Amino acid sequence: MRATRAIIHIDRFCGNVKHIREKVGPAPLICAPVKADAYGHGAVPIARAAIEAGASYLAVATVEEGAELRSVGISAPILVLSLPLPEELADAARLRLSLLLGDEDMVKEAALAAEQAGEKLAVHLKIDTGMGRVGCRPEAASALAARIASFRSLMYAGTATHLSVADSRTPEDIRYTKKQLSLFTQSIESIKAAGFDPGVVHAANSGAILLHEDACFDMVRPGILLYGYSPVENPPIFVEPVMELITRIVLIKTMRVGEAVSYGRTWTVSEETRIATIPVGYGDGLPRGLSGNFSVRIQRRFYPLAGRVCMDQCMIDLGNDTDIQRWDEVTIFGGKAQSAADIAAKLHTIPYEITCNINKRVPRVYTDLFHSTRSHGVKSNAL
Ligand SMILES: *Cc1c(COP(=O)(O)O)cnc(C)c1O
């Protein structure tokens, strides 16, 4: 296996689930979003760990992501969060995925596809209370609920909304979230008043779990929290980054004053130094934008990147006074080095994007629950 790998700490993942459970209390079900390959952590192992740790539902973005989970025998309810095309609905029905629908046309298409597949398709009604993405208007919810309930090939299984600023503590955003939640509650009431059971009611993403206790309803959908990052500062629960990106030094060379490192000659040696090459680059998902603005951890110290991040490699300035050696391990993020959130902050993005973008070329190595120390878990699994 190549030197660059993403260690996925399943023990930390399970710890995160436990802390979320403690925060929301015993009642709400947990739906674990494993979309985008579980935010880059690997959908199948993470889905299995989530279920083992007590999640009742999984959520994906696409029918194909749902198919991947079904193909390995995962039988838990799988909610497809984004809208598929009508021609994907037959597969969705055959795979017994649950759809999140908010318009009558798609409800009809889903009913037809389910009928043709000879399956009963579970539908969660999606209400747009202010996210502006998908879902029906709150005032249209009860009529749409009636429509879903009217098809024999559909099962009206749940009702949901999504919050756009639940992770913000500004008074204005808190007010906005409260408004979204009250529109949602009113919609649920209107559905009940019309004589329909709204099924599993859910709204809370990670931010809402942390800042809006009244958003938990019957089920919560914590994504980024499961992976060990909080969308709010000073979160009221402890979570630990699950992904650790590591590599090893494949070459160390001494470079002389005036010599240049990497594309564009943006970095030149000002004092004789030792330069290490590590086999990780933007082709693995290490953002090129980190060039000149990033350090890695080797043993107990941090060493800066020298020059630009290339597609497959980059260079580290070890300085002159070092006992670092060729083949030594390098932590890029997620361990004792900085976190993906620190990297995200440098690039004006969010940790979601950093872990999602660590791509297929980087092997995932899963620590098992009983090997919580890195050296154990990695070595026993990787060789
Ligand atoms: C991705 C997603 C979530 C999880 O969001 P986090 O911010 O990662 O907690 C919840 N609900 C829906 C509809 C989503 O698309």
Coordinates of C-alpha atoms and ligand atoms in Angstrom, one line a residue:
M1 CA 0.0 0.0 0.0
R2 CA 1.2 3.5 -0.8
A3 CA 2.5 5.8 1.9
T4 CA -0.3 8.2 1.7
R5 CA -3.4 6.9 3.5
A6 CA -6.4 8.1 5.4
I7 CA -6.7 6.4 8.7
I8 CA -10.4 6.2 9.7
H9 CA -10.7 5.9 13.4
I10 CA -13.9 3.9 13.9
D11 CA -13.5 4.1 17.7
R12 CA -13.6 7.9 17.5
F13 CA -16.6 7.7 15.2
C14 CA -18.5 5.5 17.7
G15 CA -17.5 7.9 20.5
N16 CA -19.0 10.8 18.5
V17 CA -22.2 8.9 18.0
K18 CA -22.3 8.3 21.8
H19 CA -21.8 11.9 22.6
I20 CA -24.5 13.0 20.1
R21 CA -26.8 10.4 21.7
E22 CA -26.1 11.9 25.2
K23 CA -26.8 15.4 23.8
V24 CA -30.1 14.6 22.2
G25 CA -31.3 12.2 24.9
P26 CA -32.7 8.7 24.5
A27 CA -35.8 9.5 22.4
P28 CA -34.8 10.7 18.9
L29 CA -33.7 8.2 16.3
I30 CA -30.4 8.9 14.7
C31 CA -30.1 9.1 10.9
A32 CA -26.4 9.0 9.9
P33 CA -25.7 10.9 6.6
V34 CA -23.2 8.8 4.7
K35 CA -23.5 10.8 1.5
A36 CA -20.5 11.6 -0.6
D37 CA -18.8 8.4 0.5
A38 CA -19.5 9.3 4.2
Y39 CA -18.0 12.7 3.8
G40 CA -14.9 11.0 2.3
H41 CA -14.6 8.4 5.1
G42 CA -16.0 5.4 3.1
A43 CA -19.7 4.8 3.0
V44 CA -19.9 1.1 3.7
P45 CA -17.7 0.8 6.8
I46 CA -19.1 4.0 8.2
A47 CA -22.7 2.9 7.6
R48 CA -22.0 -0.4 9.4
A49 CA -20.3 1.4 12.3
A50 CA -23.2 3.9 12.5
I51 CA -25.7 1.1 12.7
E52 CA -23.6 -0.8 15.2
A53 CA -23.4 2.4 17.3
G54 CA -27.2 2.9 17.3
A55 CA -28.2 4.8 14.2
S56 CA -31.6 3.7 12.8
Y57 CA -31.5 5.4 9.5
L58 CA -28.8 6.1 6.9
A59 CA -29.0 9.0 4.4
V60 CA -27.4 9.3 1.0
A61 CA -27.6 11.9 -1.8
T62 CA -28.1 9.6 -4.7
V63 CA -29.8 6.4 -5.7
E64 CA -26.4 5.0 -6.6
E65 CA -25.0 5.7 -3.1
G66 CA -28.0 3.8 -1.8
A67 CA -27.3 0.9 -4.2
E68 CA -23.8 0.6 -2.8
L69 CA -25.1 0.1 0.7
R70 CA -27.7 -2.4 -0.3
S71 CA -25.2 -4.3 -2.4
V72 CA -23.3 -5.2 0.8
G73 CA -26.4 -6.3 2.6
I74 CA -27.2 -3.2 4.6
S75 CA -30.9 -3.4 5.3
A76 CA -31.5 -0.3 7.4
P77 CA -33.8 2.4 6.0
I78 CA -31.9 4.6 3.6
L79 CA -33.1 8.1 2.9
V80 CA -32.2 9.7 -0.4
L81 CA -31.8 13.4 0.5
S82 CA -31.4 14.9 -3.0
L83 CA -33.9 14.6 -5.9
P84 CA -33.3 11.8 -8.4
L85 CA -34.5 11.9 -12.0
P86 CA -37.7 10.1 -12.7
E87 CA -35.8 7.4 -14.5
E88 CA -33.9 6.6 -11.4
L89 CA -37.1 5.8 -9.4
A90 CA -37.4 2.2 -10.5
D91 CA -34.1 1.4 -9.0
A92 CA -34.9 3.4 -5.9
A93 CA -38.1 1.3 -5.5
R94 CA -36.3 -2.0 -6.2
L95 CA -33.6 -1.1 -3.7
R96 CA -36.3 -0.1 -1.1
L97 CA -34.8 3.3 -0.7
S98 CA -36.8 6.0 1.0
L99 CA -37.3 9.2 -0.9
L100 CA -37.6 12.8 0.3
L101 CA -40.1 14.4 -1.9
G102 CA -41.7 17.8 -1.9
D103 CA -43.7 18.2 -5.1
E104 CA -46.7 16.5 -6.6
D105 CA -45.1 15.6 -9.9
M106 CA -42.4 13.5 -8.3
V107 CA -44.9 11.9 -5.9
K108 CA -46.8 10.7 -8.9
E109 CA -43.7 9.5 -10.7
A110 CA -42.6 7.7 -7.6
A111 CA -46.0 6.1 -7.2
L112 CA -45.9 4.9 -10.8
A113 CA -42.3 3.5 -10.5
A114 CA -43.1 1.7 -7.3
E115 CA -46.3 0.2 -8.7
Q116 CA -44.4 -1.0 -11.8
A117 CA -41.6 -2.4 -9.7
G118 CA -44.2 -4.2 -7.5
E119 CA -42.7 -2.4 -4.4
K120 CA -44.1 -0.1 -1.8
L121 CA -41.9 2.9 -1.7
A122 CA -41.4 4.9 1.5
V123 CA -41.7 8.7 1.1
H124 CA -40.8 11.4 3.5
L125 CA -42.5 14.7 2.7
K126 CA -40.0 17.5 2.5
I127 CA -41.1 21.0 3.5
D128 CA -39.1 24.0 2.5
T129 CA -39.3 26.3 5.6
G130 CA -36.5 28.6 4.4
M131 CA -33.6 26.7 3.0
G132 CA -34.7 27.5 -0.5
R133 CA -33.5 24.2 -2.0
V134 CA -36.1 21.5 -2.2
G135 CA -39.5 20.9 -0.6
C136 CA -43.0 22.2 -0.8
R137 CA -44.2 25.4 0.8
P138 CA -45.5 25.0 4.3
E139 CA -49.0 25.9 3.3
A140 CA -49.0 23.1 0.7
A141 CA -47.8 20.4 3.1
S142 CA -51.1 18.9 4.2
A143 CA -52.4 18.6 0.6
L144 CA -49.2 16.9 -0.5
A145 CA -49.4 14.6 2.5
A146 CA -52.9 13.6 1.4
R147 CA -51.5 13.0 -2.1
I148 CA -48.7 10.8 -0.8
A149 CA -51.2 8.9 1.4
S150 CA -53.5 8.4 -1.5
F151 CA -51.2 6.1 -3.5
R152 CA -51.2 2.4 -2.5
S153 CA -47.7 2.0 -3.8
L154 CA -46.4 4.6 -1.5
M155 CA -46.0 4.6 2.2
Y156 CA -46.1 8.0 3.9
A157 CA -43.2 7.4 6.3
G158 CA -42.0 10.7 7.5
T159 CA -41.9 14.5 7.3
A160 CA -38.8 16.7 7.2
T161 CA -37.3 20.1 6.7
H162 CA -33.8 21.4 6.5
L163 CA -32.3 24.4 8.4
S164 CA -30.0 26.8 6.7
V165 CA -28.4 28.7 9.6
A166 CA -28.9 26.4 12.5
D167 CA -25.1 26.5 13.2
S168 CA -25.1 30.3 13.7
R169 CA -25.3 32.1 17.0
T170 CA -26.1 35.5 15.7
P171 CA -29.4 36.7 17.0
E172 CA -30.8 37.2 13.5
D173 CA -29.9 33.7 12.5
I174 CA -31.3 32.2 15.7
R175 CA -34.5 34.1 14.9
Y176 CA -34.5 32.7 11.4
T177 CA -34.1 29.1 12.7
K178 CA -36.9 29.6 15.2
K179 CA -39.0 30.8 12.3
Q180 CA -38.2 27.8 10.3
L181 CA -39.0 25.5 13.2
S182 CA -42.3 27.2 13.9
L183 CA -43.3 27.0 10.2
F184 CA -42.4 23.3 10.3
T185 CA -44.3 22.7 13.5
Q186 CA -47.4 24.4 12.1
S187 CA -47.1 22.3 8.9
I188 CA -47.0 19.1 11.0
E189 CA -50.1 20.3 12.9
S190 CA -51.9 21.0 9.6
I191 CA -51.0 17.5 8.4
K192 CA -52.3 16.0 11.6
A193 CA -55.4 18.2 11.5
A194 CA -56.1 16.8 8.0
G195 CA -56.1 13.4 9.4
F196 CA -52.7 12.1 8.4
D197 CA -49.9 10.7 10.4
P198 CA -46.7 12.6 9.5
G199 CA -44.6 9.6 10.4
V200 CA -41.0 10.2 11.5
V201 CA -40.6 14.0 11.9
H202 CA -37.1 15.3 11.5
A203 CA -35.3 18.6 11.0
A204 CA -32.0 18.8 12.9
N205 CA -28.6 18.8 11.3
S206 CA -25.4 19.0 13.4
G207 CA -25.8 22.7 14.0
A208 CA -29.4 22.3 15.3
I209 CA -28.4 19.5 17.5
L210 CA -25.9 21.8 19.2
L211 CA -27.9 25.0 19.4
H212 CA -31.6 24.2 19.0
E213 CA -32.9 21.6 21.4
D214 CA -36.4 22.0 20.2
A215 CA -35.4 20.9 16.7
C216 CA -34.8 17.2 17.5
F217 CA -38.4 15.9 17.0
D218 CA -38.5 12.1 16.2
M219 CA -35.1 11.9 14.5
V220 CA -31.9 13.9 14.1
R221 CA -29.5 13.9 11.1
P222 CA -26.1 14.8 12.4
G223 CA -23.5 14.7 9.6
I224 CA -20.3 16.6 10.3
L225 CA -20.5 16.0 14.0
L226 CA -20.3 12.2 13.4
Y227 CA -17.1 12.8 11.5
G228 CA -15.6 14.8 14.4
Y229 CA -16.1 18.4 13.5
S230 CA -18.4 21.0 15.0
P231 CA -20.1 23.6 12.8
V232 CA -20.2 25.9 15.8
E233 CA -17.4 27.3 17.9
N234 CA -17.0 26.0 21.4
P235 CA -19.6 23.2 20.9
P236 CA -21.5 21.9 23.9
I237 CA -20.3 18.4 23.2
F238 CA -17.0 16.7 22.6
V239 CA -16.3 15.1 19.2
E240 CA -13.0 14.0 17.7
P241 CA -11.9 14.0 14.0
V242 CA -12.4 10.5 12.5
M243 CA -10.1 10.9 9.5
E244 CA -6.4 11.3 9.8
L245 CA -4.4 11.8 6.7
I246 CA -0.8 10.5 6.9
T247 CA 2.1 9.8 4.6
R248 CA 5.8 9.1 4.8
I249 CA 8.9 10.9 3.6
V250 CA 10.1 9.3 0.4
L251 CA 13.3 11.4 -0.1
I252 CA 15.4 13.8 1.9
K253 CA 18.0 16.0 0.1
T254 CA 20.2 18.8 1.1
M255 CA 19.6 22.0 -0.9
R256 CA 21.9 24.9 -1.3
V257 CA 21.3 28.7 -1.1
G258 CA 19.5 30.0 -4.3
E259 CA 18.1 26.6 -5.4
A260 CA 14.4 26.6 -6.2
V261 CA 11.7 24.1 -5.1
S262 CA 8.6 23.1 -7.1
Y263 CA 6.6 24.6 -9.9
G264 CA 6.9 28.3 -10.6
R265 CA 10.1 28.7 -8.5
T266 CA 8.0 30.4 -5.9
W267 CA 10.3 29.2 -3.1
T268 CA 14.1 29.4 -3.0
V269 CA 16.6 28.2 -0.4
S270 CA 17.8 31.1 1.7
E271 CA 20.0 29.0 3.9
E272 CA 21.3 25.5 3.3
T273 CA 18.5 23.2 4.3
R274 CA 17.2 19.7 4.1
I275 CA 14.1 19.2 1.9
A276 CA 11.8 16.2 2.2
T277 CA 9.6 15.0 -0.5
I278 CA 6.2 13.5 0.5
P279 CA 4.0 11.6 -2.0
V280 CA 0.8 13.5 -1.6
G281 CA -0.7 16.3 -3.7
Y282 CA -3.8 17.9 -5.1
G283 CA -4.4 14.7 -7.0
D284 CA -5.2 13.1 -3.7
G285 CA -7.3 16.1 -2.5
L286 CA -4.7 18.1 -0.7
P287 CA -5.7 21.5 -1.9
R288 CA -3.2 23.3 -4.0
G289 CA -4.3 26.5 -2.4
L290 CA -2.3 25.5 0.7
S291 CA 1.0 26.2 -1.1
G292 CA 3.0 28.5 1.1
N293 CA 0.5 28.4 3.9
F294 CA 0.7 25.0 5.5
S295 CA 2.8 22.8 7.9
V296 CA 2.8 19.1 8.5
R297 CA 3.7 17.3 11.7
I298 CA 6.6 14.9 11.8
Q299 CA 7.4 13.4 15.2
R300 CA 6.7 16.2 17.6
R301 CA 7.3 19.3 15.4
F302 CA 5.7 21.2 12.6
Y303 CA 7.5 21.8 9.3
P304 CA 6.4 24.1 6.5
L305 CA 5.6 23.2 2.9
A306 CA 8.3 24.5 0.6
G307 CA 6.9 25.7 -2.7
R308 CA 3.7 24.7 -4.5
V309 CA 1.7 21.6 -3.9
C310 CA 2.1 19.4 -7.1
M311 CA -0.5 16.9 -8.3
D312 CA 1.2 13.9 -6.6
Q313 CA 3.9 15.2 -4.4
C314 CA 5.0 18.2 -2.3
M315 CA 8.1 19.3 -0.5
I316 CA 8.7 20.0 3.2
D317 CA 11.4 22.2 4.6
L318 CA 13.0 20.3 7.5
G319 CA 15.6 22.9 8.2
N320 CA 19.2 22.1 9.0
D321 CA 19.1 20.9 12.5
T322 CA 16.9 17.8 12.4
D323 CA 17.1 14.1 13.0
I324 CA 14.1 13.4 10.8
Q325 CA 14.8 10.5 8.5
R326 CA 13.7 9.1 5.2
W327 CA 10.6 7.0 5.5
D328 CA 9.5 8.7 8.7
E329 CA 5.7 9.2 9.1
V330 CA 4.1 12.6 8.4
T331 CA 0.7 13.7 9.7
I332 CA -1.1 16.1 7.3
F333 CA -4.3 16.5 9.3
G334 CA -6.5 14.9 11.8
G335 CA -4.1 13.5 14.3
K336 CA -1.8 15.5 16.5
A337 CA -1.3 17.8 13.6
Q338 CA -3.9 20.4 12.7
S339 CA -7.4 19.3 11.9
A340 CA -9.3 19.5 8.6
A341 CA -11.0 22.5 10.2
D342 CA -7.7 24.4 10.5
I343 CA -7.0 23.6 6.9
A344 CA -10.5 24.7 5.9
A345 CA -10.1 28.0 7.7
K346 CA -6.9 28.8 5.7
L347 CA -8.9 28.2 2.5
H348 CA -12.1 30.0 3.5
T349 CA -14.1 26.8 3.3
I350 CA -15.5 24.2 5.7
P351 CA -14.0 20.9 6.9
Y352 CA -16.8 19.0 5.0
E353 CA -15.1 20.0 1.8
I354 CA -11.6 19.0 2.9
T355 CA -12.5 15.4 3.9
C356 CA -14.9 14.9 1.0
N357 CA -12.2 15.8 -1.4
I358 CA -9.7 13.2 -0.2
N359 CA -10.3 11.0 -3.1
K360 CA -10.3 7.4 -4.2
R361 CA -6.6 7.2 -4.8
V362 CA -6.0 7.5 -1.1
P363 CA -6.6 4.1 0.6
R364 CA -8.7 4.2 3.7
V365 CA -7.4 2.2 6.6
Y366 CA -9.9 1.4 9.3
T367 CA -8.9 1.0 12.9
D368 CA -11.1 -1.3 14.7
L369 CA -12.8 -0.5 17.9
F370 CA -10.2 -2.4 20.0
H371 CA -7.2 -0.8 18.5
S372 CA -7.7 2.8 19.4
T373 CA -4.0 3.8 19.3
R374 CA -2.9 4.7 15.8
S375 CA 0.2 2.7 15.5
H376 CA -1.6 -0.5 16.5
G377 CA -4.6 0.0 14.3
V378 CA -2.6 1.1 11.2
K379 CA 0.1 -1.5 11.2
S380 CA -2.2 -4.4 11.9
N381 CA -4.6 -3.4 9.1
A382 CA -2.3 -1.9 6.5
L383 CA 0.2 -4.7 5.9
Ligands
LIG1 C1 -26.0 16.7 4.6 C2 -27.3 16.9 5.3 C3 -27.4 16.8 6.7 C4 -26.2 16.7 7.6 O1 -25.7 18.0 7.7 P1 -24.5 18.4 8.7 O2 -24.3 19.8 8.6 O3 -23.3 17.6 8.2 O4 -24.9 17.9 10.1 C5 -28.7 16.8 7.2 N1 -29.8 16.9 6.5 C6 -29.7 17.0 5.1 C7 -31.0 17.2 4.3 C8 -28.5 17.0 4.5 O5 -28.4 17.2 3.2

